[in-house]
Coordinates of C-alpha atoms and ligand atoms in Angstrom, one line a residue:
X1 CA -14.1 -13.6 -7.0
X2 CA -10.4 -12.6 -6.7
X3 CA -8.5 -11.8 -9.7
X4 CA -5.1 -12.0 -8.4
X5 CA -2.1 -13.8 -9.9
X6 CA -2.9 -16.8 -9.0
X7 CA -6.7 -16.8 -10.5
X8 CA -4.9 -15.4 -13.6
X9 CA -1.9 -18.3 -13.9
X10 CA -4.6 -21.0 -12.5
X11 CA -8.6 -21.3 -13.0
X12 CA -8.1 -18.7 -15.9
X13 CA -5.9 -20.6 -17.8
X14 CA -7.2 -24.0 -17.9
X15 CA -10.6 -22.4 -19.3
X16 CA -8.9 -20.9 -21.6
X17 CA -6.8 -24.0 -22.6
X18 CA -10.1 -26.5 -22.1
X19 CA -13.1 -24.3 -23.9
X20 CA -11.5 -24.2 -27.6
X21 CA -14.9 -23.5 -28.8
X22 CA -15.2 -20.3 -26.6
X23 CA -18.2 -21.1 -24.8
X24 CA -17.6 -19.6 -21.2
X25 CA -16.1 -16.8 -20.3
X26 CA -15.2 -15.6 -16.8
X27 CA -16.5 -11.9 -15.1
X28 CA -14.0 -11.4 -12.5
X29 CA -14.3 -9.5 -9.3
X30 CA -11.4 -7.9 -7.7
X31 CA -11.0 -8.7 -3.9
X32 CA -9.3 -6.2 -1.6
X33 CA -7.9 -3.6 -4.2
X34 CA -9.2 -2.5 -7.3
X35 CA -5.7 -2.0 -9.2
X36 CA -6.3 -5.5 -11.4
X37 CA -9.7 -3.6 -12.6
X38 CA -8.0 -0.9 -13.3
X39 CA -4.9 -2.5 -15.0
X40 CA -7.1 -5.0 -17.5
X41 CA -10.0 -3.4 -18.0
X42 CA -8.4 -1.2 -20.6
X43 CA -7.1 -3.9 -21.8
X44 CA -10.4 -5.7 -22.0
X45 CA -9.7 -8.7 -19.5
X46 CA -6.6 -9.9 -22.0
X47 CA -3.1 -10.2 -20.7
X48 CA 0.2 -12.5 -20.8
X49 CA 1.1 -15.6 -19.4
X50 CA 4.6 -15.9 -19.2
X51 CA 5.8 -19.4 -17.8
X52 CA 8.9 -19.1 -16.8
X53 CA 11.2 -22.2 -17.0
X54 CA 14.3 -23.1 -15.9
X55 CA 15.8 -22.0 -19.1
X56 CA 13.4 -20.1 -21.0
X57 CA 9.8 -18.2 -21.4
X58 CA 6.9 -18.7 -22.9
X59 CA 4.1 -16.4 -23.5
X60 CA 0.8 -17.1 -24.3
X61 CA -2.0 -15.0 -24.5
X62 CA -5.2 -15.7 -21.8
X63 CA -8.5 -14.5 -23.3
X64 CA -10.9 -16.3 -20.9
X65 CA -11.7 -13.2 -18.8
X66 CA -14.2 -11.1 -20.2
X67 CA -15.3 -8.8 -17.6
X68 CA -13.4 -7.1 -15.2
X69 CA -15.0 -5.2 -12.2
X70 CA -13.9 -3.8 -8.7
X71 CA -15.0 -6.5 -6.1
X72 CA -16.6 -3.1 -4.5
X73 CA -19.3 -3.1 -8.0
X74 CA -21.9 -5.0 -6.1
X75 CA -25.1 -3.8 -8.3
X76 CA -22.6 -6.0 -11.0
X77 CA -21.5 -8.8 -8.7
X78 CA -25.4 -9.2 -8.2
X79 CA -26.5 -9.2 -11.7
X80 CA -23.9 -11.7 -12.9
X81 CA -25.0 -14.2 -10.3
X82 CA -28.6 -14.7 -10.5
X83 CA -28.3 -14.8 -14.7
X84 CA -29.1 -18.6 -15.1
X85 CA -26.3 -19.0 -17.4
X86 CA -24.0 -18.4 -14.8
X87 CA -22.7 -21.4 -13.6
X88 CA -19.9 -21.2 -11.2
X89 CA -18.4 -18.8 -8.9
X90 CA -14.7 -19.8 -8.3
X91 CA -13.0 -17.9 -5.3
X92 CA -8.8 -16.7 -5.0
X93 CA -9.1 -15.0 -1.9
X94 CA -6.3 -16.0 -0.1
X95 CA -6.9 -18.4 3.1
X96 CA -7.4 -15.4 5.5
X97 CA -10.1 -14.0 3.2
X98 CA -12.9 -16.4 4.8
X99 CA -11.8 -14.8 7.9
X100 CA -12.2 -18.2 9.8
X101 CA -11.2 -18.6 13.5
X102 CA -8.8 -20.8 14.8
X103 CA -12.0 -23.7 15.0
X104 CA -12.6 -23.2 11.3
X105 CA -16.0 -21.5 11.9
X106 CA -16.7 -17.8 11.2
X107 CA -15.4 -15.4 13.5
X108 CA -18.7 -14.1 15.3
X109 CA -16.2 -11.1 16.7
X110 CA -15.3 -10.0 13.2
X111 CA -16.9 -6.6 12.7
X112 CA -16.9 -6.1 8.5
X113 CA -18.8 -9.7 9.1
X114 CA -21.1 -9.0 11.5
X115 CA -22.3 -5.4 9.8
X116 CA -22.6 -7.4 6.6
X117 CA -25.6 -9.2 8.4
X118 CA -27.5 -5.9 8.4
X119 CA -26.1 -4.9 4.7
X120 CA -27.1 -7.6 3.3
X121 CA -30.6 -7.5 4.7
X122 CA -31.2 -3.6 4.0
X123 CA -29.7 -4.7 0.2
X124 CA -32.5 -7.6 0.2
X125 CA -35.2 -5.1 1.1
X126 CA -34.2 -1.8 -0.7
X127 CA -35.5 -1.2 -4.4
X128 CA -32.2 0.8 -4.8
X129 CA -29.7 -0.1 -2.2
X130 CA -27.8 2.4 -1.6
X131 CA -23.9 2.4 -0.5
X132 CA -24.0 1.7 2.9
X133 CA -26.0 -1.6 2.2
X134 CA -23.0 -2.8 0.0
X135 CA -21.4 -5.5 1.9
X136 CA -17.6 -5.8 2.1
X137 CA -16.8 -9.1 3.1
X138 CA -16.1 -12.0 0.4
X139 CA -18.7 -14.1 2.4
X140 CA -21.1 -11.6 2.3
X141 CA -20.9 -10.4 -1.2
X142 CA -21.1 -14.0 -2.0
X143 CA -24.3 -14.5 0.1
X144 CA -25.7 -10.9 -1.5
X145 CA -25.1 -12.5 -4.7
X146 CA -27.0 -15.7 -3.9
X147 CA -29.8 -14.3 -2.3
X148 CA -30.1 -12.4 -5.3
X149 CA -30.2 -16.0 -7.8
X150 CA -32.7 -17.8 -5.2
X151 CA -34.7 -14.3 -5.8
X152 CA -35.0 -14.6 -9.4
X153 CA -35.3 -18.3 -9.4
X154 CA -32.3 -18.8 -11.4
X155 CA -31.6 -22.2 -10.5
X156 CA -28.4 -24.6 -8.9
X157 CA -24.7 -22.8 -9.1
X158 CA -21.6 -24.2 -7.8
X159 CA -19.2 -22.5 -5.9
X160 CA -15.8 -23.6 -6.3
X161 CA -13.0 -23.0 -3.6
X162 CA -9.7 -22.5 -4.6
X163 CA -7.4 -21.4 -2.0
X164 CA -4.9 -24.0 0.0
X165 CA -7.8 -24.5 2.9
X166 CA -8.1 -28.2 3.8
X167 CA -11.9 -29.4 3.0
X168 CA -12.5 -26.1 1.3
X169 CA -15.3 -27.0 -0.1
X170 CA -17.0 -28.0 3.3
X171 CA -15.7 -25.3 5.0
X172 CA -17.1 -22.6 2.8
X173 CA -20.5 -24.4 2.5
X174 CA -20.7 -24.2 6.1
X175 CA -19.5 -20.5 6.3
X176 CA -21.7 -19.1 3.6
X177 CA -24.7 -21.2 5.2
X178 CA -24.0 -20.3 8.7
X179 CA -23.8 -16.7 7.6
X180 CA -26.7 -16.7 5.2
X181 CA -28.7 -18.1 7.9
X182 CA -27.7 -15.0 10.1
X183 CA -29.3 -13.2 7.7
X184 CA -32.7 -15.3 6.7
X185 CA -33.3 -18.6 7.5
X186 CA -34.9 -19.4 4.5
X187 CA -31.9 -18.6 2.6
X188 CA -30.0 -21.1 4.4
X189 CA -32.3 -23.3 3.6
X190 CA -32.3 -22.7 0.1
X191 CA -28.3 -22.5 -0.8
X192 CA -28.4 -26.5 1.6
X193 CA -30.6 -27.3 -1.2
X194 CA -29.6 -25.5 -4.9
X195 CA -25.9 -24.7 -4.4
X196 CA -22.9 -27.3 -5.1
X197 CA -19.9 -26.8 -3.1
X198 CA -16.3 -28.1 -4.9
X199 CA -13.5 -29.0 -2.9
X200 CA -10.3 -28.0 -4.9
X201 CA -6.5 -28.8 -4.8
X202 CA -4.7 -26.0 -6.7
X203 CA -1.4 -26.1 -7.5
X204 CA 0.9 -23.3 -9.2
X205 CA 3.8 -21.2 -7.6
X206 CA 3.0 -17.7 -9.2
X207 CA 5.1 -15.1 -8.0
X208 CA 4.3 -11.6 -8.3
X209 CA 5.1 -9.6 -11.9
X210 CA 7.9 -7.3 -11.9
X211 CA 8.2 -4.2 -14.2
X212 CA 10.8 -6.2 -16.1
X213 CA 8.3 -8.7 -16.6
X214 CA 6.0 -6.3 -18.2
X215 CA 9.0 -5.6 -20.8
X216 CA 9.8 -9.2 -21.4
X217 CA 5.7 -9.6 -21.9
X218 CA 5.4 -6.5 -24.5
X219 CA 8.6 -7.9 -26.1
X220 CA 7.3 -11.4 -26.7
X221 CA 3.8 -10.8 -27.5
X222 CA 5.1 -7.2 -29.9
X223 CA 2.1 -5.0 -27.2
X224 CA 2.1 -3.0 -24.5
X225 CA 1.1 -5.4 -21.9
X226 CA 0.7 -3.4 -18.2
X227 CA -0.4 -6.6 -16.4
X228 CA 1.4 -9.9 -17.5
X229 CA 1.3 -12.9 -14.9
X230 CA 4.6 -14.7 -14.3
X231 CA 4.4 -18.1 -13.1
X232 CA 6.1 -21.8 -13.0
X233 CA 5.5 -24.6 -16.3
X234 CA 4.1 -26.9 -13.5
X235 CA 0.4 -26.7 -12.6
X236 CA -2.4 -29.3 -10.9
X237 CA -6.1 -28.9 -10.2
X238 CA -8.0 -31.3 -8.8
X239 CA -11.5 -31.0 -7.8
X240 CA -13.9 -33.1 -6.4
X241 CA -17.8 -32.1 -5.9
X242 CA -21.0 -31.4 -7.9
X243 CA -21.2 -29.2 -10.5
X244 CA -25.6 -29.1 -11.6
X245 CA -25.4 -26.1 -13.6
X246 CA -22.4 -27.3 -16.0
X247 CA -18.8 -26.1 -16.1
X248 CA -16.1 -26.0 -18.7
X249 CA -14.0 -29.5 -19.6
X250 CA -11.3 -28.6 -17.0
X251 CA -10.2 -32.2 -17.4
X252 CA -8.8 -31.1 -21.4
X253 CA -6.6 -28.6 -19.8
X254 CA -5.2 -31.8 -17.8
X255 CA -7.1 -31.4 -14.5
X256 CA -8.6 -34.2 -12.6
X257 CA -12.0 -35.3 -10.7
X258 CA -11.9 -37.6 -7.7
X259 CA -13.9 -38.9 -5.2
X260 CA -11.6 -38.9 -2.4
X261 CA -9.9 -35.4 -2.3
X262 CA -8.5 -35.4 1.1
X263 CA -5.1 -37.1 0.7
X264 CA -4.5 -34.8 -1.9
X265 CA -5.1 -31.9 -0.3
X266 CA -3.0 -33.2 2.5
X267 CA 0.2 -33.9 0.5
X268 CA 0.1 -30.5 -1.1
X269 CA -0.4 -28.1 2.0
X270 CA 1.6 -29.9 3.3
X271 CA 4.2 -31.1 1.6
X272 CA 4.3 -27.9 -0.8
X273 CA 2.4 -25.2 1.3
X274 CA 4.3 -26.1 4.8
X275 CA 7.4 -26.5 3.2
X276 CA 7.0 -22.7 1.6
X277 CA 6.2 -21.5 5.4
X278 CA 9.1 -23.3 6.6
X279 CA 11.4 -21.7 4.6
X280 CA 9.4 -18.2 4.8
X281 CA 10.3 -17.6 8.6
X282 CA 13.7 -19.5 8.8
X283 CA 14.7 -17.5 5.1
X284 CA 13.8 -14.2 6.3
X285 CA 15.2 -14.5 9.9
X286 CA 18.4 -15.4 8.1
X287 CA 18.5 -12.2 5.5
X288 CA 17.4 -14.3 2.5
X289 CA 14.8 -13.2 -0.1
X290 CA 13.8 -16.0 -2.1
X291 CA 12.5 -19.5 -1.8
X292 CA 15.3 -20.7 -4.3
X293 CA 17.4 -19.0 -1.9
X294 CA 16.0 -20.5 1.3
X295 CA 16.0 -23.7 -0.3
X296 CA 19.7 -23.7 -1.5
X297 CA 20.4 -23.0 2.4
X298 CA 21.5 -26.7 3.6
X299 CA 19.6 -25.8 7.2
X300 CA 16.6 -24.2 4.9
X301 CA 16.8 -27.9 3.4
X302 CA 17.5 -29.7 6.6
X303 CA 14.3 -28.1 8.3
X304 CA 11.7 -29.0 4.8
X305 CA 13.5 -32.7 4.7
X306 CA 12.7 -32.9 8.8
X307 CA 9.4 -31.5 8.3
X308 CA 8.4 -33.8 5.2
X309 CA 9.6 -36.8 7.0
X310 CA 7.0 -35.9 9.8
X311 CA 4.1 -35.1 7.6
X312 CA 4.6 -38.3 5.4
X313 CA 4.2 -40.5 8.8
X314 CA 0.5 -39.4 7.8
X315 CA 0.0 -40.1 4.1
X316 CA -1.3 -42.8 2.2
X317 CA 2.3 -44.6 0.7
X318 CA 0.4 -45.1 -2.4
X319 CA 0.7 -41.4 -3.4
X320 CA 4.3 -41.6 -4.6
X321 CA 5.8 -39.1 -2.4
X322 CA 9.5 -39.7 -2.9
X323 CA 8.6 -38.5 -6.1
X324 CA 6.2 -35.3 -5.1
X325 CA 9.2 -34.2 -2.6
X326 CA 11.8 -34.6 -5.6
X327 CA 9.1 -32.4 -7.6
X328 CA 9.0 -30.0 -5.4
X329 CA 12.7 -29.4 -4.7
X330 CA 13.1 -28.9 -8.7
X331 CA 10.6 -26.2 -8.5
X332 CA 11.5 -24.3 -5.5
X333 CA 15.2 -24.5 -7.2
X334 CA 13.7 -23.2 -10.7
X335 CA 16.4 -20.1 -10.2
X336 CA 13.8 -18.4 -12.8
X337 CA 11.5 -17.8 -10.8
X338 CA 11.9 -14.9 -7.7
X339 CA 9.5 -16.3 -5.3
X340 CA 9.5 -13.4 -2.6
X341 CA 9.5 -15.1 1.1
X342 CA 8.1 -12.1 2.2
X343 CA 5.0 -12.7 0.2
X344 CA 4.5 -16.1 1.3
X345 CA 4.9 -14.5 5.3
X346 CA 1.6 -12.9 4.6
X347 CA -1.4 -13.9 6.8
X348 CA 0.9 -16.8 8.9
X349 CA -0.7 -17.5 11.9
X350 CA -3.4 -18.5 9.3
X351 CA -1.1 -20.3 7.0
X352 CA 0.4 -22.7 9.8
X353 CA -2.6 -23.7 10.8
X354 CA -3.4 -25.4 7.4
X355 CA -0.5 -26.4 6.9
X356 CA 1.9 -27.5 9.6
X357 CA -0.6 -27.8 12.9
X358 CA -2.6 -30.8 11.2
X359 CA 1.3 -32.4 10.9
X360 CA 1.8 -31.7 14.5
X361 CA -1.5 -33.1 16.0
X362 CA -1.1 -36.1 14.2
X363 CA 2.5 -36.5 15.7
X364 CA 1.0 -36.0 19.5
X365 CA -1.5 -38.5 18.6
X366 CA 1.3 -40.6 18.1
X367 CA 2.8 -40.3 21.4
X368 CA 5.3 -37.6 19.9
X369 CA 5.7 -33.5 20.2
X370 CA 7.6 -33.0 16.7
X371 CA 10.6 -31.4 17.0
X372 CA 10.7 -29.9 13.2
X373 CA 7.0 -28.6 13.8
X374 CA 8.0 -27.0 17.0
X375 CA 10.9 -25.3 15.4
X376 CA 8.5 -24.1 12.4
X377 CA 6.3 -22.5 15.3
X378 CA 9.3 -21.0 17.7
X379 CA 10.7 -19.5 14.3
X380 CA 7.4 -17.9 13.1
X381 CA 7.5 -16.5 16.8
X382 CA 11.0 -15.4 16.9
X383 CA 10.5 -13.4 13.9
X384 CA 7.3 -12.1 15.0
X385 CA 8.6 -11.1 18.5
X386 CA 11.5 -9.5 16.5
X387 CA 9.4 -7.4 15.0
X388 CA 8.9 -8.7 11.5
X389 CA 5.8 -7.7 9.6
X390 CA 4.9 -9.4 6.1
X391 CA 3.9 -6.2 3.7
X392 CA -0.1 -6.2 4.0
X393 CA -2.8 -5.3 6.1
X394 CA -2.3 -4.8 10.3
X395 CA -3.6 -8.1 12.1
X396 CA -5.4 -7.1 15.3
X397 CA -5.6 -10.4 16.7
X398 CA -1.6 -11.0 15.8
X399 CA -1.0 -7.8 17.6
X400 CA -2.8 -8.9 20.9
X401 CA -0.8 -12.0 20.8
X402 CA 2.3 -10.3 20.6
X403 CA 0.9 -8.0 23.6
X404 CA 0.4 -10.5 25.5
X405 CA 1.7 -11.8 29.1
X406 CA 2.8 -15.0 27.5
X407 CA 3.2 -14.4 23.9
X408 CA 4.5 -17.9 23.0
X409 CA 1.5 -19.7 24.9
X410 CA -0.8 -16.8 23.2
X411 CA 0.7 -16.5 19.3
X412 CA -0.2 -20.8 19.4
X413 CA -3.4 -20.5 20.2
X414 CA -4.1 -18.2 17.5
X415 CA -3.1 -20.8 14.9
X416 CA -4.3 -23.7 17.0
X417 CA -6.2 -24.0 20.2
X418 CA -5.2 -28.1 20.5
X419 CA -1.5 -27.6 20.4
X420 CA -1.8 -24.8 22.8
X421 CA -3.7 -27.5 25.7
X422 CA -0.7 -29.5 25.0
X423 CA 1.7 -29.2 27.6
X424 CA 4.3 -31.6 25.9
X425 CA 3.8 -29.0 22.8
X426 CA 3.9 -26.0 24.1
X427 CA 7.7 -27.0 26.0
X428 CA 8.6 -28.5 22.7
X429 CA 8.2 -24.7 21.1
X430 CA 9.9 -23.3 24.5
X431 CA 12.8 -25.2 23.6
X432 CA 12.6 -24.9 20.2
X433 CA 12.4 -21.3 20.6
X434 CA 15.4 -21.2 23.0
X435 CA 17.7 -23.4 20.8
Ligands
LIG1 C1 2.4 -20.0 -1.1 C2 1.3 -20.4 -2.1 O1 2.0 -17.7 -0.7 C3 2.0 -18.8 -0.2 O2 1.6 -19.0 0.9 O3 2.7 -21.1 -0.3 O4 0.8 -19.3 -2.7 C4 1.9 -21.4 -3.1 O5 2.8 -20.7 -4.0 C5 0.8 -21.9 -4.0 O6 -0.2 -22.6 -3.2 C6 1.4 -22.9 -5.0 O7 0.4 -23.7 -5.6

């Protein structure tokens, strides 16, 4: 579910790269728009990698999709999860897609969430649902489409979470069971017992295609290619959980398994993630456009370096993060790649709460309100209050904020009701924001 870039350059990849023998093969759902659909469906689900290095590209061509539907074809969504054979749903939704509130539950005030309650049911009961019992939610297309399995008795199926959410595994179990239980207990009851939830780290900076790109693509593969994906050499997946009804061998494609996934997570969103976000606000307050821009900026720098010396106060020293930080710089310099900032500004309120509140908390529990995780919040603001908009959908709840008597005290507690209580925070980001 999702068949952005990132599914493309990530998940889509290493099966194609792991199953030599051709074994699996991926239907994919489009998520908000159905362009992708549109754009590979001609092409039957086949399209270029390019991975674009500091010097040069390489194309390779990714063959592992092999269905493409709008995420709006539920009679399809339904049919391909209760087959038995289907073994795993993998979701690229972006982190705002679970529509999570600030505690990391589901938001009972979301509307599309709450009407998919009664969708879902009329669906469940209907011998031909009809369009208004289509949900439109990612959660509740994915509850639809589980219902349906436990229905035909198709047996265990794991979900796999791939977007930068800490525990994102845990979190969507206890979304999609808290949601399916709104709908029928017995449901619930069913997806505690039959369905695997996989925490995942992903890892690959994919930047959105150009219409160059689509030239460079045709040129090196000798086809018309309308929907190459452009991304980095550099890529990571790790993934910790159950997998009952089988899965291809990620792990030849060079990801890992673990038992512990939690520092992990930690050092990428936020060494990687809050380090993008940093550079997001401060990059676009100042005029920039890209990361390798922002980055290149010695206060851009100053503010990551600040930042990372905070967050790695709370990381195991055994996960060589001198080297991780070094990493990272060489690929947010790769000059190759035109990482937009105004596509990583998308959805922030959300982002910072992944991936620079966790730094800050840990900081007050220390004794300390940290000053780079206070500029990263006044920054976000400024820009905010200055009227900045990432390209994308209106946020109602942003909008309030920024309505809002006291928008500083109000725009915090959006991403994070703890640092908001904090009185020593909440200064820190006044002064911050007045500096
Ligand atoms: C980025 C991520 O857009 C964003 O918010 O921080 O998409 C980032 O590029 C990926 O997580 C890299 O793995």
């Amino acid at each position: 579910m999702g068949i952005g870039n990132f599914h493309r350059a990530h998940q889509a990849w290493y099966t194609e790269v792991a199953d030599t023998d051709r074994e699996w093969g991926i239907a994919a759902f489009t998520g908000r728009q159905p362009d992708i659909a549109l754009e590979l469906g001609p092409q039957g689900g086949l399209y270029t990698l390019i991975e674009r290095g500091p010097q040069s590209d390489q194309a390779s061509i990714v063959s592992s999709i092999v269905d493409v539907q709008d995420g709006a074809n539920i009679g399809r969504l339904v049919e391909v999860m209760s087959r038995t054979e289907t073994a795993l749903v993998t979701l690229t939704v972006t982190e705002a897609g679970y529509r999570l509130d600030a505690d990391g539950g589901l938001n009972r005030d979301d509307v599309e969430l709450t009407s998919d309650i009664d969708r879902i049911a009329t669906n469940l009961a209907a011998d031909e649902p009809g369009p208004a019992s289509q949900p439109t939610t990612v959660l509740g297309r994915l509850v639809l489409g589980l219902a349906a399995r436990q229905r035909r008795g198709s047996g265990p199926v794991s979900i796999v979470c791939c977007d930068n959410i800490p525990s994102n595994g845990e979190v969507l179990r206890r979304a999609v069971s808290t949601l399916a239980g709104w709908v029928e207990e017995d449901l619930a009851r069913w997806i505690e017992s039959e369905v695997d939830f996989v925490s995942t780290v992903v890892d690959r900076i994919t930047p959105a295609a150009t219409v160059a790109d689509r030239e460079i693509a045709s040129e090196l593969i000798g086809a018309r290619d309308v929907s190459p994906v452009v991304t980095e050499p550099f890529s990571e997946w790790i993934l910790s959980g159950e997998f009952r009804a089988g899965r291809p061998q990620w792990e030849a494609a060079g990801a890992r398994f673990v038992t512990d996934i939690e520092p992990y997570e930690r050092r990428k969103l936020w060494l990687l993630n809050g380090a993008h976000t940093i550079l997001a606000h401060f990059g676009l307050q100042r005029g920039l456009t890209t990361v390798a821009e922002a980055i290149g900026d010695q206060e851009g720098f100053r503010r990551v370096d600040e930042f990372w010396n905070a967050a790695c106060r709370h990381l195991p020293e055994d996960l060589d993060l001198g080297q991780y930080r070094a990493d990272i710089l060489e690929r947010f310099r790769n000059p190759r790649i035109e990482h937009l900032l105004s596509q990583i500004a998308r959805d922030s309120a959300t982002k910072l709460r992944y991936r620079v509140a966790p730094v800050a908390r840990a900081e007050l529990r220390d004794g300390r309100a940290d000053r780079s995780c206070a500029l990263a919040f006044a920054t976000w603001m400024r820009l905010v209050l200055d009227g900045y908009r990432a390209p994308g959908p209106v946020d109602p709840d942003l909008e309030i904020a920024v309505e809002s008597a006291d928008p500083s005290e109000a725009l915090l507690r959006l991403v994070d009701g703890e640092l908001a209580d904090s009185q020593e925070f909440d200064d820190a980001v006044r002064r911050a924001r007045q500096a």
